[in-house]
PDB file of C-alpha atoms in Angstrom:
ATOM      1  CA  MET A 145       0.163   0.174   0.090  1.00 51.00           C
ATOM      2  CA  THR A 146       0.942   3.754  -0.702  1.00 53.00           C
ATOM      3  CA  ALA A 147       2.110   5.927   2.465  1.00 78.00           C
ATOM      4  CA  HIS A 148      -0.478   8.879   2.190  1.00 94.00           C
ATOM      5  CA  ASP A 149      -0.808  11.940   4.572  1.00 96.00           C
ATOM      6  CA  ALA A 150      -3.551  11.660   6.684  1.00 96.00           C
ATOM      7  CA  ARG A 151      -3.796  15.332   6.778  1.00 98.00           C
ATOM      8  CA  LEU A 152      -4.987  15.279   3.195  1.00 98.00           C
ATOM      9  CA  HIS A 153      -6.408  11.676   2.542  1.00 98.00           C
ATOM     10  CA  ALA A 154      -9.453  10.591   4.684  1.00 98.00           C
ATOM     11  CA  PHE A 155      -8.546   7.036   5.711  1.00 98.00           C
ATOM     12  CA  ARG A 156      -8.728   5.080   8.993  1.00 97.00           C
ATOM     13  CA  THR A 157      -8.238   1.403   9.998  1.00 97.00           C
ATOM     14  CA  ASP A 158     -12.109   0.843  10.032  1.00 98.00           C
ATOM     15  CA  LEU A 159     -13.018   3.268   7.257  1.00 98.00           C
ATOM     16  CA  ALA A 160     -11.679   5.124   4.154  1.00 98.00           C
ATOM     17  CA  ASP A 161     -12.491   7.543   1.143  1.00 98.00           C
ATOM     18  CA  ILE A 162     -13.810   5.210  -1.769  1.00 98.00           C
ATOM     19  CA  ARG A 163     -10.990   6.968  -3.872  1.00 98.00           C
ATOM     20  CA  LEU A 164      -8.469   5.421  -1.813  1.00 97.00           C
ATOM     21  CA  LYS A 165      -9.485   1.699  -2.515  1.00 97.00           C
ATOM     22  CA  GLY A 166      -6.492  -0.047  -3.758  1.00 95.00           C
ATOM     23  CA  GLU A 167      -3.937   2.677  -1.969  1.00 96.00           C
ATOM     24  CA  VAL A 168      -4.724   2.243   1.812  1.00 96.00           C
ATOM     25  CA  ALA A 169      -5.933  -0.589   4.154  1.00 95.00           C
ATOM     26  CA  ALA A 170      -9.360  -0.370   5.893  1.00 97.00           C
ATOM     27  CA  GLU A 171     -12.224  -2.372   6.964  1.00 98.00           C
ATOM     28  CA  ARG A 172     -14.718  -0.045   4.707  1.00 98.00           C
ATOM     29  CA  PHE A 173     -14.758   2.522   1.974  1.00 98.00           C
ATOM     30  CA  VAL A 174     -17.596   4.993   1.529  1.00 98.00           C
ATOM     31  CA  SER A 175     -18.214   7.868  -0.780  1.00 98.00           C
ATOM     32  CA  GLY A 176     -18.197  11.245   1.159  1.00 98.00           C
ATOM     33  CA  ARG A 177     -21.763  13.228   1.344  1.00 98.00           C
ATOM     34  CA  PRO A 178     -21.206  17.039   0.500  1.00 98.00           C
ATOM     35  CA  VAL A 179     -22.334  19.276   3.082  1.00 98.00           C
ATOM     36  CA  ARG A 180     -21.543  22.639   3.774  1.00 98.00           C
ATOM     37  CA  ILE A 181     -20.197  24.582   7.001  1.00 98.00           C
ATOM     38  CA  ALA A 182     -22.825  26.531   8.390  1.00 98.00           C
ATOM     39  CA  THR A 183     -21.186  28.401  11.394  1.00 98.00           C
ATOM     40  CA  SER A 184     -18.845  31.099  11.069  1.00 98.00           C
ATOM     41  CA  VAL A 185     -15.862  29.374  11.665  1.00 98.00           C
ATOM     42  CA  ALA A 186     -15.564  25.539  12.168  1.00 98.00           C
ATOM     43  CA  ASP A 187     -12.642  24.237  14.337  1.00 98.00           C
ATOM     44  CA  LEU A 188     -11.165  21.205  12.754  1.00 98.00           C
ATOM     45  CA  ARG A 189      -9.358  18.662  15.133  1.00 98.00           C
ATOM     46  CA  ARG A 190      -7.539  15.367  14.436  1.00 97.00           C
ATOM     47  CA  ALA A 191      -9.786  13.309  16.965  1.00 98.00           C
ATOM     48  CA  PRO A 192     -13.513  13.881  18.251  1.00 98.00           C
ATOM     49  CA  ARG A 193     -12.680  15.604  21.490  1.00 97.00           C
ATOM     50  CA  VAL A 194     -13.313  19.360  22.346  1.00 96.00           C
ATOM     51  CA  ASP A 195     -10.138  19.307  24.757  1.00 96.00           C
ATOM     52  CA  LEU A 196      -7.742  19.038  21.755  1.00 95.00           C
ATOM     53  CA  GLY A 197      -5.882  22.025  19.994  1.00 95.00           C
ATOM     54  CA  ILE A 198      -7.017  22.614  16.391  1.00 98.00           C
ATOM     55  CA  ASP A 199      -5.504  21.694  13.344  1.00 98.00           C
ATOM     56  CA  THR A 200      -7.180  24.117  11.017  1.00 98.00           C
ATOM     57  CA  GLN A 201     -10.367  25.779  10.593  1.00 98.00           C
ATOM     58  CA  PHE A 202     -13.330  25.738   7.991  1.00 98.00           C
ATOM     59  CA  LEU A 203     -15.152  28.886   6.867  1.00 98.00           C
ATOM     60  CA  SER A 204     -18.846  29.595   6.625  1.00 98.00           C
ATOM     61  CA  GLY A 205     -19.895  28.197   3.230  1.00 98.00           C
ATOM     62  CA  ASP A 206     -16.751  25.871   2.826  1.00 98.00           C
ATOM     63  CA  ASP A 207     -18.095  22.707   0.913  1.00 98.00           C
ATOM     64  CA  VAL A 208     -16.765  19.387   2.793  1.00 98.00           C
ATOM     65  CA  LEU A 209     -17.368  15.811   2.295  1.00 98.00           C
ATOM     66  CA  VAL A 210     -18.656  13.797   5.414  1.00 98.00           C
ATOM     67  CA  PHE A 211     -17.526  10.141   5.663  1.00 98.00           C
ATOM     68  CA  ASP A 212     -18.736   9.277   9.103  1.00 98.00           C
ATOM     69  CA  GLU A 213     -20.902  10.723  11.870  1.00 98.00           C
ATOM     70  CA  ALA A 214     -20.973   9.492  15.808  1.00 98.00           C
ATOM     71  CA  ASP A 215     -21.764  11.080  19.166  1.00 98.00           C
ATOM     72  CA  GLY A 216     -22.036  14.968  17.582  1.00 98.00           C
ATOM     73  CA  TRP A 217     -18.995  14.753  15.562  1.00 98.00           C
ATOM     74  CA  ALA A 218     -18.635  14.276  11.980  1.00 98.00           C
ATOM     75  CA  TRP A 219     -14.997  13.057   9.983  1.00 98.00           C
ATOM     76  CA  VAL A 220     -14.994  15.474   7.135  1.00 98.00           C
ATOM     77  CA  GLN A 221     -12.416  16.583   4.216  1.00 98.00           C
ATOM     78  CA  GLY A 222     -12.595  19.937   3.023  1.00 98.00           C
ATOM     79  CA  GLU A 223     -12.826  20.008  -0.504  1.00 98.00           C
ATOM     80  CA  ARG A 224     -10.913  23.497  -1.155  1.00 96.00           C
ATOM     81  CA  ASP A 225      -8.025  22.015   0.609  1.00 97.00           C
ATOM     82  CA  GLY A 226      -8.136  18.635   1.306  1.00 98.00           C
ATOM     83  CA  TYR A 227      -7.870  18.688   5.019  1.00 98.00           C
ATOM     84  CA  VAL A 228      -9.208  15.732   6.777  1.00 98.00           C
ATOM     85  CA  GLY A 229     -10.361  16.155  10.653  1.00 98.00           C
ATOM     86  CA  TYR A 230     -13.464  16.174  13.056  1.00 98.00           C
ATOM     87  CA  VAL A 231     -15.846  18.836  13.373  1.00 98.00           C
ATOM     88  CA  LEU A 232     -19.133  19.014  15.428  1.00 98.00           C
ATOM     89  CA  THR A 233     -21.890  17.990  13.495  1.00 98.00           C
ATOM     90  CA  GLU A 234     -24.212  20.899  14.242  1.00 98.00           C
ATOM     91  CA  GLU A 235     -21.626  22.998  12.440  1.00 98.00           C
ATOM     92  CA  LEU A 236     -22.792  21.277   9.187  1.00 98.00           C
ATOM     93  CA  LYS A 237     -25.905  21.983   6.575  1.00 98.00           C
ATOM     94  CA  PRO A 238     -27.178  20.568   3.390  1.00 97.00           C
ATOM     95  CA  ARG A 239     -25.650  22.172   0.313  1.00 97.00           C
ATOM     96  CA  GLU A 240     -28.389  24.990  -0.993  1.00 91.00           C
ATOM     97  CA  ALA A 241     -28.153  28.000  -2.842  1.00 91.00           C
ATOM     98  CA  VAL A 242     -24.875  28.325  -5.006  1.00 95.00           C
ATOM     99  CA  ALA A 243     -22.288  30.889  -3.504  1.00 97.00           C
ATOM    100  CA  THR A 244     -22.145  33.977  -5.631  1.00 98.00           C
ATOM    101  CA  HIS A 245     -20.114  36.222  -3.650  1.00 98.00           C
ATOM    102  CA  ILE A 246     -17.204  36.003  -0.869  1.00 98.00           C
ATOM    103  CA  VAL A 247     -16.244  38.400   1.986  1.00 98.00           C
ATOM    104  CA  SER A 248     -13.378  40.593   1.261  1.00 98.00           C
ATOM    105  CA  ALA A 249     -13.105  42.427   4.690  1.00 98.00           C
ATOM    106  CA  PRO A 250     -11.020  40.853   7.269  1.00 98.00           C
ATOM    107  CA  ARG A 251     -14.390  40.654   9.375  1.00 98.00           C
ATOM    108  CA  THR A 252     -17.919  41.645   9.058  1.00 98.00           C
ATOM    109  CA  PHE A 253     -21.018  41.299  10.337  1.00 98.00           C
ATOM    110  CA  VAL A 254     -24.323  39.730   9.273  1.00 98.00           C
ATOM    111  CA  TYR A 255     -27.724  41.786  10.224  1.00 98.00           C
ATOM    112  CA  PRO A 256     -31.090  40.444  10.672  1.00 98.00           C
ATOM    113  CA  GLY A 257     -31.811  42.838   7.834  1.00 98.00           C
ATOM    114  CA  PRO A 258     -30.502  45.903   5.860  1.00 98.00           C
ATOM    115  CA  ASP A 259     -29.892  48.110   8.485  1.00 98.00           C
ATOM    116  CA  LEU A 260     -26.398  48.599  10.169  1.00 98.00           C
ATOM    117  CA  ARG A 261     -28.622  49.625  13.531  1.00 98.00           C
ATOM    118  CA  PHE A 262     -30.081  46.062  13.717  1.00 98.00           C
ATOM    119  CA  PRO A 263     -28.557  44.077  16.291  1.00 98.00           C
ATOM    120  CA  ARG A 264     -26.049  41.888  14.574  1.00 98.00           C
ATOM    121  CA  SER A 265     -27.075  37.888  14.115  1.00 98.00           C
ATOM    122  CA  GLY A 266     -23.889  37.020  13.040  1.00 98.00           C
ATOM    123  CA  HIS A 267     -20.261  37.507  11.788  1.00 98.00           C
ATOM    124  CA  LEU A 268     -18.154  36.378   9.153  1.00 98.00           C
ATOM    125  CA  SER A 269     -14.479  36.219   8.508  1.00 98.00           C
ATOM    126  CA  MET A 270     -12.834  37.108   4.892  1.00 98.00           C
ATOM    127  CA  GLY A 271     -12.901  33.926   2.553  1.00 98.00           C
ATOM    128  CA  SER A 272     -16.342  32.943   3.674  1.00 98.00           C
ATOM    129  CA  THR A 273     -19.081  32.696   0.870  1.00 98.00           C
ATOM    130  CA  VAL A 274     -22.531  33.672   0.463  1.00 98.00           C
ATOM    131  CA  ALA A 275     -25.473  33.456  -2.041  1.00 98.00           C
ATOM    132  CA  VAL A 276     -26.626  37.031  -2.449  1.00 98.00           C
ATOM    133  CA  ALA A 277     -30.316  37.171  -3.608  1.00 98.00           C
ATOM    134  CA  GLY A 278     -30.971  41.079  -3.716  1.00 98.00           C
ATOM    135  CA  THR A 279     -29.409  44.284  -2.945  1.00 98.00           C
ATOM    136  CA  ALA A 280     -30.923  47.269  -0.570  1.00 98.00           C
ATOM    137  CA  GLU A 281     -29.990  50.795   0.442  1.00 98.00           C
ATOM    138  CA  THR A 282     -30.815  52.288   4.112  1.00 98.00           C
ATOM    139  CA  ARG A 283     -29.920  55.749   4.913  1.00 98.00           C
ATOM    140  CA  GLY A 284     -27.068  55.803   1.871  1.00 98.00           C
ATOM    141  CA  THR A 285     -25.435  52.329   3.014  1.00 98.00           C
ATOM    142  CA  HIS A 286     -25.612  49.413   0.394  1.00 98.00           C
ATOM    143  CA  TYR A 287     -26.568  46.086   1.298  1.00 98.00           C
ATOM    144  CA  ALA A 288     -26.197  42.702   0.032  1.00 98.00           C
ATOM    145  CA  VAL A 289     -29.213  40.611   1.078  1.00 98.00           C
ATOM    146  CA  LEU A 290     -29.091  36.785   1.592  1.00 98.00           C
ATOM    147  CA  PRO A 291     -31.881  34.349   0.948  1.00 96.00           C
ATOM    148  CA  SER A 292     -32.628  34.362   4.479  1.00 96.00           C
ATOM    149  CA  GLY A 293     -33.613  38.100   4.436  1.00 98.00           C
ATOM    150  CA  GLU A 294     -30.394  38.780   6.623  1.00 98.00           C
ATOM    151  CA  ALA A 295     -27.981  41.450   5.494  1.00 98.00           C
ATOM    152  CA  ILE A 296     -24.293  42.219   4.832  1.00 98.00           C
ATOM    153  CA  ILE A 297     -22.688  45.278   3.780  1.00 98.00           C
ATOM    154  CA  ALA A 298     -22.208  45.320   0.255  1.00 98.00           C
ATOM    155  CA  GLY A 299     -18.362  46.622   0.238  1.00 98.00           C
ATOM    156  CA  HIS A 300     -17.490  43.959   2.215  1.00 98.00           C
ATOM    157  CA  LEU A 301     -18.483  41.393  -0.666  1.00 98.00           C
ATOM    158  CA  ARG A 302     -16.772  40.700  -3.800  1.00 98.00           C
ATOM    159  CA  PRO A 303     -18.347  38.488  -6.613  1.00 98.00           C
ATOM    160  CA  ILE A 304     -16.781  34.802  -6.766  1.00 98.00           C
ATOM    161  CA  GLY A 305     -14.060  34.683  -9.437  1.00 96.00           C
ATOM    162  CA  GLU A 306     -12.988  38.362  -8.877  1.00 98.00           C
ATOM    163  CA  HIS A 307      -9.701  38.366  -7.069  1.00 98.00           C
ATOM    164  CA  ALA A 308      -7.248  40.818  -5.426  1.00 98.00           C
ATOM    165  CA  ALA A 309      -4.125  41.804  -7.663  1.00 97.00           C
ATOM    166  CA  ASP A 310      -1.598  41.371  -4.914  1.00 98.00           C
ATOM    167  CA  TYR A 311      -1.850  38.815  -2.026  1.00 98.00           C
ATOM    168  CA  VAL A 312       0.604  40.645  -0.042  1.00 98.00           C
ATOM    169  CA  SER A 313      -2.028  43.725   0.239  1.00 98.00           C
ATOM    170  CA  VAL A 314      -4.471  41.040   1.298  1.00 98.00           C
ATOM    171  CA  ALA A 315      -1.974  40.183   4.306  1.00 98.00           C
ATOM    172  CA  GLU A 316      -1.482  43.201   5.243  1.00 98.00           C
ATOM    173  CA  THR A 317      -5.090  43.795   5.743  1.00 98.00           C
ATOM    174  CA  PHE A 318      -4.731  41.630   9.006  1.00 98.00           C
ATOM    175  CA  LEU A 319      -2.075  43.387  10.923  1.00 98.00           C
ATOM    176  CA  GLY A 320      -3.143  43.317  14.353  1.00 98.00           C
ATOM    177  CA  THR A 321      -5.309  40.070  14.137  1.00 98.00           C
ATOM    178  CA  PRO A 322      -4.467  37.673  17.321  1.00 98.00           C
ATOM    179  CA  TYR A 323      -2.546  34.878  16.435  1.00 98.00           C
ATOM    180  CA  LEU A 324      -4.137  31.594  16.997  1.00 98.00           C
ATOM    181  CA  TRP A 325      -2.459  28.221  16.762  1.00 98.00           C
ATOM    182  CA  GLY A 326      -4.378  26.412  13.895  1.00 98.00           C
ATOM    183  CA  GLY A 327      -6.405  29.635  13.250  1.00 98.00           C
ATOM    184  CA  ALA A 328      -7.105  30.170   9.511  1.00 98.00           C
ATOM    185  CA  SER A 329      -9.819  33.439   9.833  1.00 98.00           C
ATOM    186  CA  GLY A 330      -9.841  36.832  10.126  1.00 98.00           C
ATOM    187  CA  PHE A 331     -10.714  36.557  13.989  1.00 98.00           C
ATOM    188  CA  GLY A 332      -7.654  34.466  14.849  1.00 98.00           C
ATOM    189  CA  ILE A 333      -4.806  33.082  12.070  1.00 98.00           C
ATOM    190  CA  ASP A 334      -1.503  31.699  12.559  1.00 98.00           C
ATOM    191  CA  CYS A 335       1.380  31.848  10.013  1.00 98.00           C
ATOM    192  CA  SER A 336       0.658  29.055   7.135  1.00 98.00           C
ATOM    193  CA  GLY A 337      -2.795  30.287   7.527  1.00 98.00           C
ATOM    194  CA  LEU A 338      -2.431  33.603   6.740  1.00 98.00           C
ATOM    195  CA  VAL A 339      -0.403  32.531   3.459  1.00 98.00           C
ATOM    196  CA  GLN A 340      -3.335  30.291   2.423  1.00 98.00           C
ATOM    197  CA  LEU A 341      -5.911  32.672   2.771  1.00 98.00           C
ATOM    198  CA  SER A 342      -4.250  35.732   1.423  1.00 98.00           C
ATOM    199  CA  MET A 343      -3.298  33.496  -1.560  1.00 98.00           C
ATOM    200  CA  ARG A 344      -6.959  32.374  -1.785  1.00 98.00           C
ATOM    201  CA  MET A 345      -8.259  35.840  -2.311  1.00 98.00           C
ATOM    202  CA  ALA A 346      -5.782  36.375  -4.761  1.00 98.00           C
ATOM    203  CA  GLY A 347      -7.120  33.742  -6.695  1.00 98.00           C
ATOM    204  CA  ARG A 348      -4.567  30.693  -6.002  1.00 98.00           C
ATOM    205  CA  ASP A 349      -5.711  28.061  -3.357  1.00 97.00           C
ATOM    206  CA  VAL A 350      -2.926  26.464  -1.702  1.00 98.00           C
ATOM    207  CA  LEU A 351      -2.057  23.717   0.937  1.00 98.00           C
ATOM    208  CA  ARG A 352      -2.715  24.569   4.791  1.00 98.00           C
ATOM    209  CA  ASP A 353       0.357  23.734   6.709  1.00 98.00           C
ATOM    210  CA  THR A 354       4.266  25.016   6.592  1.00 98.00           C
ATOM    211  CA  ASP A 355       5.433  21.623   5.630  1.00 97.00           C
ATOM    212  CA  MET A 356       3.133  21.495   2.689  1.00 98.00           C
ATOM    213  CA  GLN A 357       3.757  25.114   1.560  1.00 98.00           C
ATOM    214  CA  VAL A 358       7.607  24.831   1.566  1.00 98.00           C
ATOM    215  CA  ALA A 359       7.261  21.666  -0.499  1.00 97.00           C
ATOM    216  CA  SER A 360       4.599  22.661  -3.132  1.00 97.00           C
ATOM    217  CA  LEU A 361       4.992  26.672  -3.702  1.00 97.00           C
ATOM    218  CA  GLY A 362       7.232  28.444  -6.306  1.00 96.00           C
ATOM    219  CA  GLU A 363      10.645  27.887  -6.998  1.00 97.00           C
ATOM    220  CA  LEU A 364      13.648  27.907  -4.160  1.00 97.00           C
ATOM    221  CA  LEU A 365      15.640  30.935  -3.978  1.00 97.00           C
ATOM    222  CA  ASP A 366      19.269  31.306  -2.935  1.00 95.00           C
ATOM    223  CA  THR A 367      19.793  34.298  -0.880  1.00 95.00           C
ATOM    224  CA  GLY A 368      23.314  33.742  -0.005  1.00 91.00           C
ATOM    225  CA  ALA A 369      24.377  34.757   3.802  1.00 89.00           C
ATOM    226  CA  ASP A 370      23.008  38.352   3.218  1.00 92.00           C
ATOM    227  CA  TYR A 371      19.428  37.574   2.176  1.00 95.00           C
ATOM    228  CA  SER A 372      20.141  39.392  -1.156  1.00 94.00           C
ATOM    229  CA  GLY A 373      17.435  39.515  -4.075  1.00 95.00           C
ATOM    230  CA  LEU A 374      14.485  39.091  -1.819  1.00 97.00           C
ATOM    231  CA  ARG A 375      11.335  41.084  -3.000  1.00 98.00           C
ATOM    232  CA  ARG A 376       7.893  41.610  -2.206  1.00 98.00           C
ATOM    233  CA  GLY A 377       5.612  38.381  -2.052  1.00 98.00           C
ATOM    234  CA  ASP A 378       8.540  36.022  -1.674  1.00 98.00           C
ATOM    235  CA  LEU A 379       8.345  33.257   1.343  1.00 98.00           C
ATOM    236  CA  VAL A 380      10.712  32.838   4.435  1.00 98.00           C
ATOM    237  CA  PHE A 381      10.510  29.588   6.171  1.00 98.00           C
ATOM    238  CA  TRP A 382      11.908  28.142   9.357  1.00 97.00           C
ATOM    239  CA  LYS A 383      11.193  25.006  10.778  1.00 95.00           C
ATOM    240  CA  GLY A 384       7.243  25.318  11.475  1.00 96.00           C
ATOM    241  CA  HIS A 385       7.029  28.849  10.397  1.00 97.00           C
ATOM    242  CA  VAL A 386       6.366  30.914   7.545  1.00 98.00           C
ATOM    243  CA  ALA A 387       6.778  34.831   6.752  1.00 98.00           C
ATOM    244  CA  ILE A 388       5.621  37.052   3.598  1.00 98.00           C
ATOM    245  CA  MET A 389       8.221  39.291   2.516  1.00 98.00           C
ATOM    246  CA  THR A 390       6.488  43.236   2.092  1.00 98.00           C
ATOM    247  CA  ASP A 391       9.889  44.511   0.295  1.00 98.00           C
ATOM    248  CA  SER A 392      13.557  43.366   0.218  1.00 97.00           C
ATOM    249  CA  GLU A 393      13.757  44.051   3.990  1.00 97.00           C
ATOM    250  CA  MET A 394      10.445  43.646   5.918  1.00 98.00           C
ATOM    251  CA  MET A 395       8.314  40.808   6.273  1.00 98.00           C
ATOM    252  CA  ILE A 396       4.620  40.188   7.629  1.00 98.00           C
ATOM    253  CA  HIS A 397       3.385  37.103   9.555  1.00 98.00           C
ATOM    254  CA  ALA A 398       1.561  35.456  12.183  1.00 98.00           C
ATOM    255  CA  ASN A 399       3.621  35.051  15.275  1.00 97.00           C
ATOM    256  CA  GLY A 400       3.527  34.003  18.847  1.00 96.00           C
ATOM    257  CA  HIS A 401       6.125  36.521  19.620  1.00 96.00           C
ATOM    258  CA  THR A 402       3.672  39.582  19.664  1.00 98.00           C
ATOM    259  CA  MET A 403       0.871  37.060  19.124  1.00 98.00           C
ATOM    260  CA  THR A 404      -0.564  39.134  16.282  1.00 98.00           C
ATOM    261  CA  VAL A 405      -0.198  39.364  12.792  1.00 98.00           C
ATOM    262  CA  ALA A 406       2.823  41.911  12.301  1.00 98.00           C
ATOM    263  CA  LEU A 407       5.683  43.693  10.491  1.00 98.00           C
ATOM    264  CA  GLU A 408       9.187  42.719  11.637  1.00 98.00           C
ATOM    265  CA  GLY A 409      12.662  43.220   9.894  1.00 98.00           C
ATOM    266  CA  LEU A 410      13.846  39.953   8.226  1.00 98.00           C
ATOM    267  CA  LYS A 411      17.131  40.132   9.621  1.00 96.00           C
ATOM    268  CA  ASP A 412      15.597  40.980  12.991  1.00 97.00           C
ATOM    269  CA  ALA A 413      13.510  37.871  13.312  1.00 97.00           C
ATOM    270  CA  VAL A 414      16.382  35.880  12.118  1.00 96.00           C
ATOM    271  CA  ALA A 415      18.103  37.027  15.190  1.00 95.00           C
ATOM    272  CA  ARG A 416      15.264  36.884  17.609  1.00 95.00           C
ATOM    273  CA  ILE A 417      14.141  33.148  16.174  1.00 93.00           C
ATOM    274  CA  GLY A 418      17.360  31.967  15.850  1.00 89.00           C
ATOM    275  CA  TYR A 419      18.403  30.781  19.278  1.00 85.00           C
ATOM    276  CA  LEU A 420      15.263  28.776  19.490  1.00 84.00           C
ATOM    277  CA  TYR A 421      14.778  27.147  16.249  1.00 86.00           C
ATOM    278  CA  GLY A 422      17.598  28.110  13.927  1.00 92.00           C
ATOM    279  CA  GLY A 423      17.998  30.047  10.977  1.00 95.00           C
ATOM    280  CA  PRO A 424      15.653  30.265   7.681  1.00 97.00           C
ATOM    281  CA  THR A 425      15.474  26.517   6.285  1.00 97.00           C
ATOM    282  CA  ALA A 426      14.060  27.901   2.981  1.00 97.00           C
ATOM    283  CA  PHE A 427      13.167  30.863   0.826  1.00 98.00           C
ATOM    284  CA  ARG A 428      10.440  30.451  -1.862  1.00 98.00           C
ATOM    285  CA  ARG A 429       9.068  32.646  -4.890  1.00 98.00           C
ATOM    286  CA  PRO A 430       5.408  31.457  -5.246  1.00 96.00           C
TER     287      PRO A 430
END
């Protein structure tokens, strides 16, 4: 049998994705049932336990496949990045209306109707998708109206398929966002989550974790000992960490030092990180 990364392939000893039949050993193979994330942010865990840390997060509107359900948990795989794990069953819903728009602001509120004075009924992160059924204007503010009658500020959405020109500019909108291990949303994000979400908004879906990104993104750069030749958009990798260059000297990253998304000089970061984790392991140009 071929070795597979369990983060990206749905297989257990008792059950596996039918698409892996003949490639992995399992007692039973099933087809995934298509559903959609219903909650603002769904935490994905490697086992069905709320006391475990999260591996990543799915966002409202994300499509996932369910392979198993038991005791309030669903074993799922995200269709966008292939990540496998457990989410609470209550965070899932049937796939109904086709998404037309994606949230392009780092965070936005959902209102019960088209009026910002209404008490908010929800909140969404950048990258969440919605179906817009209509538009409305109240006191000069424009709203996108959902099939439920709820409303979102129209300027916080963009049509599906319309992408940002520069993924680094997207990352910069997250400055000050709290750091969250496993976080992948505007409410809390980690280093590789920032890369993934920013690139997604620029039209490029990439893998989730740092080791996946360093193995799959772009071309390897030889910067020499002085880190020369770097430019905006290049990626700097350490063991278990990644940062995005904003120019030849500065970088932006979600980090546990400031516990935020922050700007930092590359050489300052190399000196600060080095005594704990060593120097950069790779530079890549996506």
